[in-house]
PDB file of C-alpha atoms in Angstrom:
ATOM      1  CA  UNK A   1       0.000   0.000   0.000  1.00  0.00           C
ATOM      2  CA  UNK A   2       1.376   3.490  -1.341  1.00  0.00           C
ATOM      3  CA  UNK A   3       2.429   5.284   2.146  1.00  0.00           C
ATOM      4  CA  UNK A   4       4.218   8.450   3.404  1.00  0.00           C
ATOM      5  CA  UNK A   5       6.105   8.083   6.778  1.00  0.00           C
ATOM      6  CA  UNK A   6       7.646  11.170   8.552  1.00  0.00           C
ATOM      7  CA  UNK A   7      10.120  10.435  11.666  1.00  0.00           C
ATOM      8  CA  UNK A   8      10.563  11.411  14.272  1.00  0.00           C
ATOM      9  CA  UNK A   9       7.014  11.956  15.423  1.00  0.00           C
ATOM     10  CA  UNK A  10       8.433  15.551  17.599  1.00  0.00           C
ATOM     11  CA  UNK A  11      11.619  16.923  17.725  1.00  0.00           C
ATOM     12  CA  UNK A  12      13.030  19.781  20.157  1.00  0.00           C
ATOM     13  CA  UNK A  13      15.714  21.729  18.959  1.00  0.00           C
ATOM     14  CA  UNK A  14      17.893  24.781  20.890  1.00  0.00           C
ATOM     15  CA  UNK A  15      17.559  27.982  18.998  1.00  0.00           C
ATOM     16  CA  UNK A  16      20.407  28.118  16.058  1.00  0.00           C
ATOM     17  CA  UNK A  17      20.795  23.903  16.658  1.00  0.00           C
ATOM     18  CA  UNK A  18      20.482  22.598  12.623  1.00  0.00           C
ATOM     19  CA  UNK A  19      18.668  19.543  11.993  1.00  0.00           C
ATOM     20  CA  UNK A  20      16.729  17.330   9.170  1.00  0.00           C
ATOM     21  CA  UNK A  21      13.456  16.193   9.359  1.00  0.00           C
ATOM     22  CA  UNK A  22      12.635  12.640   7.270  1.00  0.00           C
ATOM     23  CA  UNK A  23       9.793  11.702   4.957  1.00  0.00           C
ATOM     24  CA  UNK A  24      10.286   8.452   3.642  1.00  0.00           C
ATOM     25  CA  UNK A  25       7.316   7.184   0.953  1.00  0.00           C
ATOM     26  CA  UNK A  26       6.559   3.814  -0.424  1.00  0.00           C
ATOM     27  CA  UNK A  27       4.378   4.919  -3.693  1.00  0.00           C
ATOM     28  CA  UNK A  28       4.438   4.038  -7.372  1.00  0.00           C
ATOM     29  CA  UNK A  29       4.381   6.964  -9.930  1.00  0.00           C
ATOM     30  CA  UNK A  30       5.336   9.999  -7.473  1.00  0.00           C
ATOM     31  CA  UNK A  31       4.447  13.004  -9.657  1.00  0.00           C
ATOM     32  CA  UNK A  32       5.258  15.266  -6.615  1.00  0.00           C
ATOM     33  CA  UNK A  33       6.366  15.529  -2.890  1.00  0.00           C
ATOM     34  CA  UNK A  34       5.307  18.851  -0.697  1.00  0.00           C
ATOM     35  CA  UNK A  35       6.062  20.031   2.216  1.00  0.00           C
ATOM     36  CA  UNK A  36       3.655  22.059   4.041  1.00  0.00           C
ATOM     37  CA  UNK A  37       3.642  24.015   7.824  1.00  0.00           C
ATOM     38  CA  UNK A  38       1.048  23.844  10.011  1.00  0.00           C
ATOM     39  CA  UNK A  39       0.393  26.164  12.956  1.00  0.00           C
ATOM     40  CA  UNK A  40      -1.970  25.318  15.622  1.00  0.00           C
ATOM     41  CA  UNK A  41      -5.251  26.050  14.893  1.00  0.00           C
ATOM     42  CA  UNK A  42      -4.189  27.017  11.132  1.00  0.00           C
ATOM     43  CA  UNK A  43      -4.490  25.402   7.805  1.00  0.00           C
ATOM     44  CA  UNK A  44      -1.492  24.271   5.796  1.00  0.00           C
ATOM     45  CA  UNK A  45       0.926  26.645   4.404  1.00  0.00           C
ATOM     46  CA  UNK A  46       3.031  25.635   1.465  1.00  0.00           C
ATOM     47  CA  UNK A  47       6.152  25.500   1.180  1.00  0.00           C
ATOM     48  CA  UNK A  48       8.037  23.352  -1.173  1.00  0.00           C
ATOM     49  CA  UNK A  49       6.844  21.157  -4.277  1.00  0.00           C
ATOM     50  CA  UNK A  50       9.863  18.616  -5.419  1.00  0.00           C
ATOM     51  CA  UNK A  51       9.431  16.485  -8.570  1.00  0.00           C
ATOM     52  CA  UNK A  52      12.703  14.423  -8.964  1.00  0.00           C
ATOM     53  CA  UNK A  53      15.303  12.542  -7.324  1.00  0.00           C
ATOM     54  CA  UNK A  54      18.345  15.121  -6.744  1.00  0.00           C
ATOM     55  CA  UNK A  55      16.056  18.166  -6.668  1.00  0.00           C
ATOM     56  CA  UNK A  56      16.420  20.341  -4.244  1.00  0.00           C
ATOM     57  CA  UNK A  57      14.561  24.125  -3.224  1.00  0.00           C
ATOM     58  CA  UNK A  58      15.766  26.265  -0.896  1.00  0.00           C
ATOM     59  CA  UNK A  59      13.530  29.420   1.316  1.00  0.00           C
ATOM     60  CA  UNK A  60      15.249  31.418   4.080  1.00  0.00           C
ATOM     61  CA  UNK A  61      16.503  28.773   6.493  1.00  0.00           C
ATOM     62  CA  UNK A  62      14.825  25.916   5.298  1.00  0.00           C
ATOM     63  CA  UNK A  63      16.605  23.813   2.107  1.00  0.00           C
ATOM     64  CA  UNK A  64      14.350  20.418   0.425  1.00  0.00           C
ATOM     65  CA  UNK A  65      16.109  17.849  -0.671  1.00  0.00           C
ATOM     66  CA  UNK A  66      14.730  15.036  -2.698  1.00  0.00           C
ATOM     67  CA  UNK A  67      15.919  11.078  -3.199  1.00  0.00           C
ATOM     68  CA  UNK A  68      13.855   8.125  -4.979  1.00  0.00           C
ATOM     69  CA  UNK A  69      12.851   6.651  -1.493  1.00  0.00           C
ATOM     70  CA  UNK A  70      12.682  10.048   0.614  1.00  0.00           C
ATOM     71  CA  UNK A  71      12.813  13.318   1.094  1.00  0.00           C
ATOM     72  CA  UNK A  72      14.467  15.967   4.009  1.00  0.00           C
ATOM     73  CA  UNK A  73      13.972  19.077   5.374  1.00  0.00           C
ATOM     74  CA  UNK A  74      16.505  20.447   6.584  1.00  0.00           C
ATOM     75  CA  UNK A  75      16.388  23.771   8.879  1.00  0.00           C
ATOM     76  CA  UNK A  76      19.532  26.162   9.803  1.00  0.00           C
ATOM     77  CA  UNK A  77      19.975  27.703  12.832  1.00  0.00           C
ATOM     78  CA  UNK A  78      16.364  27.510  13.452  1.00  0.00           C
ATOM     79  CA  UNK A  79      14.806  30.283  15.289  1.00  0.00           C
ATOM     80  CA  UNK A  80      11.762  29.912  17.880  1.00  0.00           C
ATOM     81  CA  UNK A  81       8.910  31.333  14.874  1.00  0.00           C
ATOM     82  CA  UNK A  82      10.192  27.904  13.526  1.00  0.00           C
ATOM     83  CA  UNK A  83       8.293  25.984  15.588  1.00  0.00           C
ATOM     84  CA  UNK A  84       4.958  24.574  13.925  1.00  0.00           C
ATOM     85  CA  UNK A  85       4.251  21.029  12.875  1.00  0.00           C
ATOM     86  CA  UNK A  86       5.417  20.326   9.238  1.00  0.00           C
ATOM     87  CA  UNK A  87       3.685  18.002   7.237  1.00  0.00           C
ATOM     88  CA  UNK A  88       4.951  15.867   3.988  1.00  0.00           C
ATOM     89  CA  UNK A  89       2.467  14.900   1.274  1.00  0.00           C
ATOM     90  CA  UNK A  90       2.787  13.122  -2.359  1.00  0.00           C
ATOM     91  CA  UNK A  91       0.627  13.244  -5.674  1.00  0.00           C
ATOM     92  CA  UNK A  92       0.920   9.668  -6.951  1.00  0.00           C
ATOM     93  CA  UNK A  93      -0.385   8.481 -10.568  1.00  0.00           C
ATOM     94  CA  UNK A  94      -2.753   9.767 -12.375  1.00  0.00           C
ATOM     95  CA  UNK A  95      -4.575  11.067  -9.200  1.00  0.00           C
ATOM     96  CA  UNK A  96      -4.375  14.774  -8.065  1.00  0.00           C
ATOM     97  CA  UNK A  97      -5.081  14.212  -4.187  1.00  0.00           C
ATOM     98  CA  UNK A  98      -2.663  14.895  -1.676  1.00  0.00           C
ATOM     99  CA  UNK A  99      -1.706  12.190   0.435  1.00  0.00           C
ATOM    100  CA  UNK A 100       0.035  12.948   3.807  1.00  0.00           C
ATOM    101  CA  UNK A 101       2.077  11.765   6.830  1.00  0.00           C
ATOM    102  CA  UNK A 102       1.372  12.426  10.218  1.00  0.00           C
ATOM    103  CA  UNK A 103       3.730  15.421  10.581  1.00  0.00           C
ATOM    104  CA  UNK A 104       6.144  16.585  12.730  1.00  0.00           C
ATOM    105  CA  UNK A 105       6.362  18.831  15.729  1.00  0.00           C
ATOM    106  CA  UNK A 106       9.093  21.011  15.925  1.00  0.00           C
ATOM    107  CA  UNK A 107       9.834  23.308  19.045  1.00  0.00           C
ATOM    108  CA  UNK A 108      12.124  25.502  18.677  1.00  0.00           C
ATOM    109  CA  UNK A 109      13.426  26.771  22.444  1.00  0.00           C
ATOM    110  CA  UNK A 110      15.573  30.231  22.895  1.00  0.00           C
TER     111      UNK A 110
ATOM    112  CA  UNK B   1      -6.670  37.833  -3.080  1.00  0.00           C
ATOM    113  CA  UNK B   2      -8.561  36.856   0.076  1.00  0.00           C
ATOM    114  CA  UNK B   3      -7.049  33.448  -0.444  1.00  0.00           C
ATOM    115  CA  UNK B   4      -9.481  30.313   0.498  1.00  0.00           C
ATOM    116  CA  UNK B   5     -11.955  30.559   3.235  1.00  0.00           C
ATOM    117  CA  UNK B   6     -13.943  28.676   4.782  1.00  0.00           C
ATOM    118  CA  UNK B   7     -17.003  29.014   7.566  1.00  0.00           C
ATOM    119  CA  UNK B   8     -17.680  28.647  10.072  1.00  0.00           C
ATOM    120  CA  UNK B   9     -14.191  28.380  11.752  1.00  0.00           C
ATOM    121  CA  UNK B  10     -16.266  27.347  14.837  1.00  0.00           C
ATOM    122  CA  UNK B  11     -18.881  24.382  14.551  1.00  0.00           C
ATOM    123  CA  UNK B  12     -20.803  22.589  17.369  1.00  0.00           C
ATOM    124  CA  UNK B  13     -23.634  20.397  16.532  1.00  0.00           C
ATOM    125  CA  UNK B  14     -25.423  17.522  18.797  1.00  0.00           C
ATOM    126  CA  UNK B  15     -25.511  14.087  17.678  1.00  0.00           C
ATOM    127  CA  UNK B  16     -28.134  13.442  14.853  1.00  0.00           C
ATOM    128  CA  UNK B  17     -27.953  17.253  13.805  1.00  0.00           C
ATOM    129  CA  UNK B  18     -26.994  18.186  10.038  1.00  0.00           C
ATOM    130  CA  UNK B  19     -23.244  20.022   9.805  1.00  0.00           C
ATOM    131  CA  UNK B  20     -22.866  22.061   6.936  1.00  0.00           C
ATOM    132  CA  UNK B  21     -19.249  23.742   5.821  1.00  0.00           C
ATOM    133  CA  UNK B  22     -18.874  25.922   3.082  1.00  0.00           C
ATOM    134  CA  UNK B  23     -15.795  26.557   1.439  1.00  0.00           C
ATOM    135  CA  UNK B  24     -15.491  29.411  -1.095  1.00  0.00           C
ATOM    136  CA  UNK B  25     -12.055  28.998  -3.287  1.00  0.00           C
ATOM    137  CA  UNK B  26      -9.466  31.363  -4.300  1.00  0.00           C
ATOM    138  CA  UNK B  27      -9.885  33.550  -7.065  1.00  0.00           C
ATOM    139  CA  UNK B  28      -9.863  31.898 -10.806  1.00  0.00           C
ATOM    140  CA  UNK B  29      -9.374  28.325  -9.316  1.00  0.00           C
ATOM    141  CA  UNK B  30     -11.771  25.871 -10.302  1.00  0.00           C
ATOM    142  CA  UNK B  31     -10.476  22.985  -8.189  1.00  0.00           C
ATOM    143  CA  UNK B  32     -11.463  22.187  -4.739  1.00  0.00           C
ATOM    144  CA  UNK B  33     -10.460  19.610  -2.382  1.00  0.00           C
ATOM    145  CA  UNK B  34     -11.539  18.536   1.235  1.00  0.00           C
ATOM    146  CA  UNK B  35      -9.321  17.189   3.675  1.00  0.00           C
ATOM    147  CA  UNK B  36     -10.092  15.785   7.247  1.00  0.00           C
ATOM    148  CA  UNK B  37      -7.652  15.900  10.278  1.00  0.00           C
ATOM    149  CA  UNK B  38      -8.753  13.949  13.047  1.00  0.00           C
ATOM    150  CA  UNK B  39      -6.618  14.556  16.527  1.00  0.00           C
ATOM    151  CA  UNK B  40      -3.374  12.988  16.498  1.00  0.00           C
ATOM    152  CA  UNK B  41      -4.318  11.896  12.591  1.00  0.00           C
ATOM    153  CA  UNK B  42      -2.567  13.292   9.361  1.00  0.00           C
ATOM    154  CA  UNK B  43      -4.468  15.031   6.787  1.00  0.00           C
ATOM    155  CA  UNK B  44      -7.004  12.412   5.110  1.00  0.00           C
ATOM    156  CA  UNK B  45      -8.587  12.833   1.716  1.00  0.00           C
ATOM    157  CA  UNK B  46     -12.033  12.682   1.303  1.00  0.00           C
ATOM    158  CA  UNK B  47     -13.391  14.278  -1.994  1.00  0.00           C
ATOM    159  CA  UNK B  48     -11.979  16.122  -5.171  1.00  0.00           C
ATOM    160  CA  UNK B  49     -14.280  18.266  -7.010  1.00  0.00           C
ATOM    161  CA  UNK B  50     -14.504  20.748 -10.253  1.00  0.00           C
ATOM    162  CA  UNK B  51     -17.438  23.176 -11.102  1.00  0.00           C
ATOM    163  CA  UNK B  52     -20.139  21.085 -11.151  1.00  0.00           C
ATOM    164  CA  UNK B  53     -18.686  17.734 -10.827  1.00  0.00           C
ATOM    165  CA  UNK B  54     -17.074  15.396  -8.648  1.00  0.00           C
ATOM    166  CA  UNK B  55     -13.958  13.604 -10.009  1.00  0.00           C
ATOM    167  CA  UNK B  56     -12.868  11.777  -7.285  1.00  0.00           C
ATOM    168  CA  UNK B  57     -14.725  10.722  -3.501  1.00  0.00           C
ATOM    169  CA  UNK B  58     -12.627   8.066  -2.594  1.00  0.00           C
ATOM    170  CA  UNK B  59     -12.034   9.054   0.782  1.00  0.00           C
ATOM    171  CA  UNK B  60     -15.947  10.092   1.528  1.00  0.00           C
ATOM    172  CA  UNK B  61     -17.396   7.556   4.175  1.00  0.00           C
ATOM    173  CA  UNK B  62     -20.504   5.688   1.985  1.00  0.00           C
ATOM    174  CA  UNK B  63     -22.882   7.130   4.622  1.00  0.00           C
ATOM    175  CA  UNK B  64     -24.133  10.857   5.689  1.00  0.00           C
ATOM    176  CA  UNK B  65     -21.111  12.505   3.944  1.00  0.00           C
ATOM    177  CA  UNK B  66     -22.066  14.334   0.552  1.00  0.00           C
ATOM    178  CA  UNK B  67     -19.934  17.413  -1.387  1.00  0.00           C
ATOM    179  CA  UNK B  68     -20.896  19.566  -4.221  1.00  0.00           C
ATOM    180  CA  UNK B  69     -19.441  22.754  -5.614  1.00  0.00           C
ATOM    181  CA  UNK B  70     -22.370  24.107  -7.488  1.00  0.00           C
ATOM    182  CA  UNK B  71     -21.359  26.868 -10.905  1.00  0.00           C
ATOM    183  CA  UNK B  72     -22.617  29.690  -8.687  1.00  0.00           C
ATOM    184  CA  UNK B  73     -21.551  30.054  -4.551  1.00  0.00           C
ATOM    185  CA  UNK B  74     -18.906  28.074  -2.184  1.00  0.00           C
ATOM    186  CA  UNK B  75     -18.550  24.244  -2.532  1.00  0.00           C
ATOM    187  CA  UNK B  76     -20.581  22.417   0.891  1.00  0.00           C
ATOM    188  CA  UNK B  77     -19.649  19.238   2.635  1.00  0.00           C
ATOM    189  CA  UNK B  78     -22.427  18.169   4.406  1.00  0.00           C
ATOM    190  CA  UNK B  79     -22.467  15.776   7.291  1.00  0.00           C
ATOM    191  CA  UNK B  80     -25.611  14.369   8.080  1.00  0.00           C
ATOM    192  CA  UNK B  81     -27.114  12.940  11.488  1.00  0.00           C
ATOM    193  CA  UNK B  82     -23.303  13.663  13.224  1.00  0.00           C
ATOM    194  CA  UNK B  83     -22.087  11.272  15.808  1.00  0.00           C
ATOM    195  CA  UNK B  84     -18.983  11.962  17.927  1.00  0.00           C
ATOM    196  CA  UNK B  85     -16.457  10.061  15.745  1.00  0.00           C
ATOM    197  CA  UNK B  86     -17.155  12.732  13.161  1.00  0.00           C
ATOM    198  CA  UNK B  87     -15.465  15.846  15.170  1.00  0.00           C
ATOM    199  CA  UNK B  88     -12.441  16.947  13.625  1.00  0.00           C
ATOM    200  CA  UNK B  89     -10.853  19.830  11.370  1.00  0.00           C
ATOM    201  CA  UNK B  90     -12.173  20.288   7.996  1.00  0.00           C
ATOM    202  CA  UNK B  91     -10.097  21.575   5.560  1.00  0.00           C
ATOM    203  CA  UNK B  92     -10.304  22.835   2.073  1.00  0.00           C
ATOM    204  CA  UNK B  93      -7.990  23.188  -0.634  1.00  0.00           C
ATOM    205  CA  UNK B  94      -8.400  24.541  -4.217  1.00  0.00           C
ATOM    206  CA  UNK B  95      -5.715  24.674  -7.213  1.00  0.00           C
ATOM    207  CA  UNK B  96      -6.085  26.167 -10.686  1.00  0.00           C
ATOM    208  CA  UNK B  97      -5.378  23.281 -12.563  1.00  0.00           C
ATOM    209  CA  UNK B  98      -4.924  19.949 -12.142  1.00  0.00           C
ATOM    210  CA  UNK B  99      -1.496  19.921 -12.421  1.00  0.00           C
ATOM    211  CA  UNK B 100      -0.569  22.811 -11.242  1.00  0.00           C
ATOM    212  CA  UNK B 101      -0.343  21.510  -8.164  1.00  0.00           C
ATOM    213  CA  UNK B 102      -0.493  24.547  -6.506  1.00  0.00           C
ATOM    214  CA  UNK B 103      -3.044  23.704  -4.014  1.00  0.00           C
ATOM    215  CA  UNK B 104      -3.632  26.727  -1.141  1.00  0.00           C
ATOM    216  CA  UNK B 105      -5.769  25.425   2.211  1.00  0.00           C
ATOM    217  CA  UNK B 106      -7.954  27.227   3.737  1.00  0.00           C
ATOM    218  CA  UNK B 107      -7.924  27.970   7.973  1.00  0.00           C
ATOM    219  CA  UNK B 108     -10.463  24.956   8.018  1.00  0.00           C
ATOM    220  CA  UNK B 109     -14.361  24.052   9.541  1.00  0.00           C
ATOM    221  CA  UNK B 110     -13.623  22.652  13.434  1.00  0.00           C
ATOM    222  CA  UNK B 111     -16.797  20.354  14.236  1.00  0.00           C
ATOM    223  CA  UNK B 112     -17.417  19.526  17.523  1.00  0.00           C
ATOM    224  CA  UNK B 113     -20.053  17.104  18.087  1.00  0.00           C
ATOM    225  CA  UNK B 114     -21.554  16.905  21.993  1.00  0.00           C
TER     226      UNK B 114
END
């Protein structure tokens, strides 16, 4: 069964401490992988769309990275507005749905 | 560009009541999706539509759920005869194309059912 798996479930992180965040997927035809942020009590907010293996987008401290089994976000010196819950989704096939993992928490302490 | 909205952000209804959540797209997109996020749950899909049509409801439960996005006015999921198991965040998303794949969410619908 096509699936998208995000680890770890919550991660804490000391202001200006780098780390990655995993999305692995197990899905046939991936016509696209997006990353999205999610503040509490919000909606999604986009912020990267990746299409191939060795792609790779880039926006202010955060830098998407793409491989054919997985994909990682990767955050610089992340700052406490950082924290949110960020979510990893595909478009498989010939469908045009979004399908998502269960997203992770980041907290980002000063 | 008021983006996508949706309302209420707020819903409570009592078990057996109706829900109704309306979701009006962004400007010049055509393409709406709704999305469920139950508590400690990822986003699920439940129903693609266009103007007029729905393309895909995979993810609608066979019972009390419906969807339409008529030519004129917001596109409705309606929940009919609510039970408990059906509070959660509603979300909607709309795109321009198909694959454009530039879908924008709205804040979402929170149901509470008591």
């Amino acid at each position: 069964e096509d699936q998208v798996t995000q680890s770890p479930e919550a991660l804490r992180l000391q202001e200006g401490e780098s780390s990655s965040l995993n999305c692995s997927y197990t899905v046939s035809g991936l016509r696209g992988l997006f990353w999205y942020r999610q503040d509490p009590g919000k909606g999604p907010e986009f912020l990267f769309t990746l299409y191939s293996a060795g792609e790779e987008k880039e926006k202010e401290r955060l830098k998407a990275t793409l491989t054919k089994k997985e994909s990682f976000l990767h955050i610089t010196a992340p700052k406490p507005e950082d924290s949110a819950t960020y979510l990893c989704a595909v478009v498989m096939g010939a469908n045009s749905k979004l399908t998502f993992g269960k997203g992770i928490t980041l907290s980002v302490r000063p | 560009n008021a983006g996508v909205m949706q309302n209420p952000r707020h819903l409570v209804r009592r078990r057996g009541q109706e829900a109704r959540l309306r979701c009006s797209p962004m400007k010049g997109h055509s393409h709406v999706y709704w999305y469920r996020q139950l508590p400690e749950e990822g986003l699920k899909f439940m129903v693609y539509l266009q103007k007029e049509n729905i393309i895909d409801e995979s993810g609608m439960p066979k019972e009390r759920f419906s969807a339409e996005f008529p030519k004129e006015g917001p596109s409705i999921l309606r929940i009919q005869q609510v039970v408990r198991g059906d509070s959660a965040a509603y979300f909607c998303a709309s795109s321009l194309r198909t694959d454009s794949y530039g879908y924008t969410f709205g804040s979402g619908t929170r149901l509470t059912v008591v």
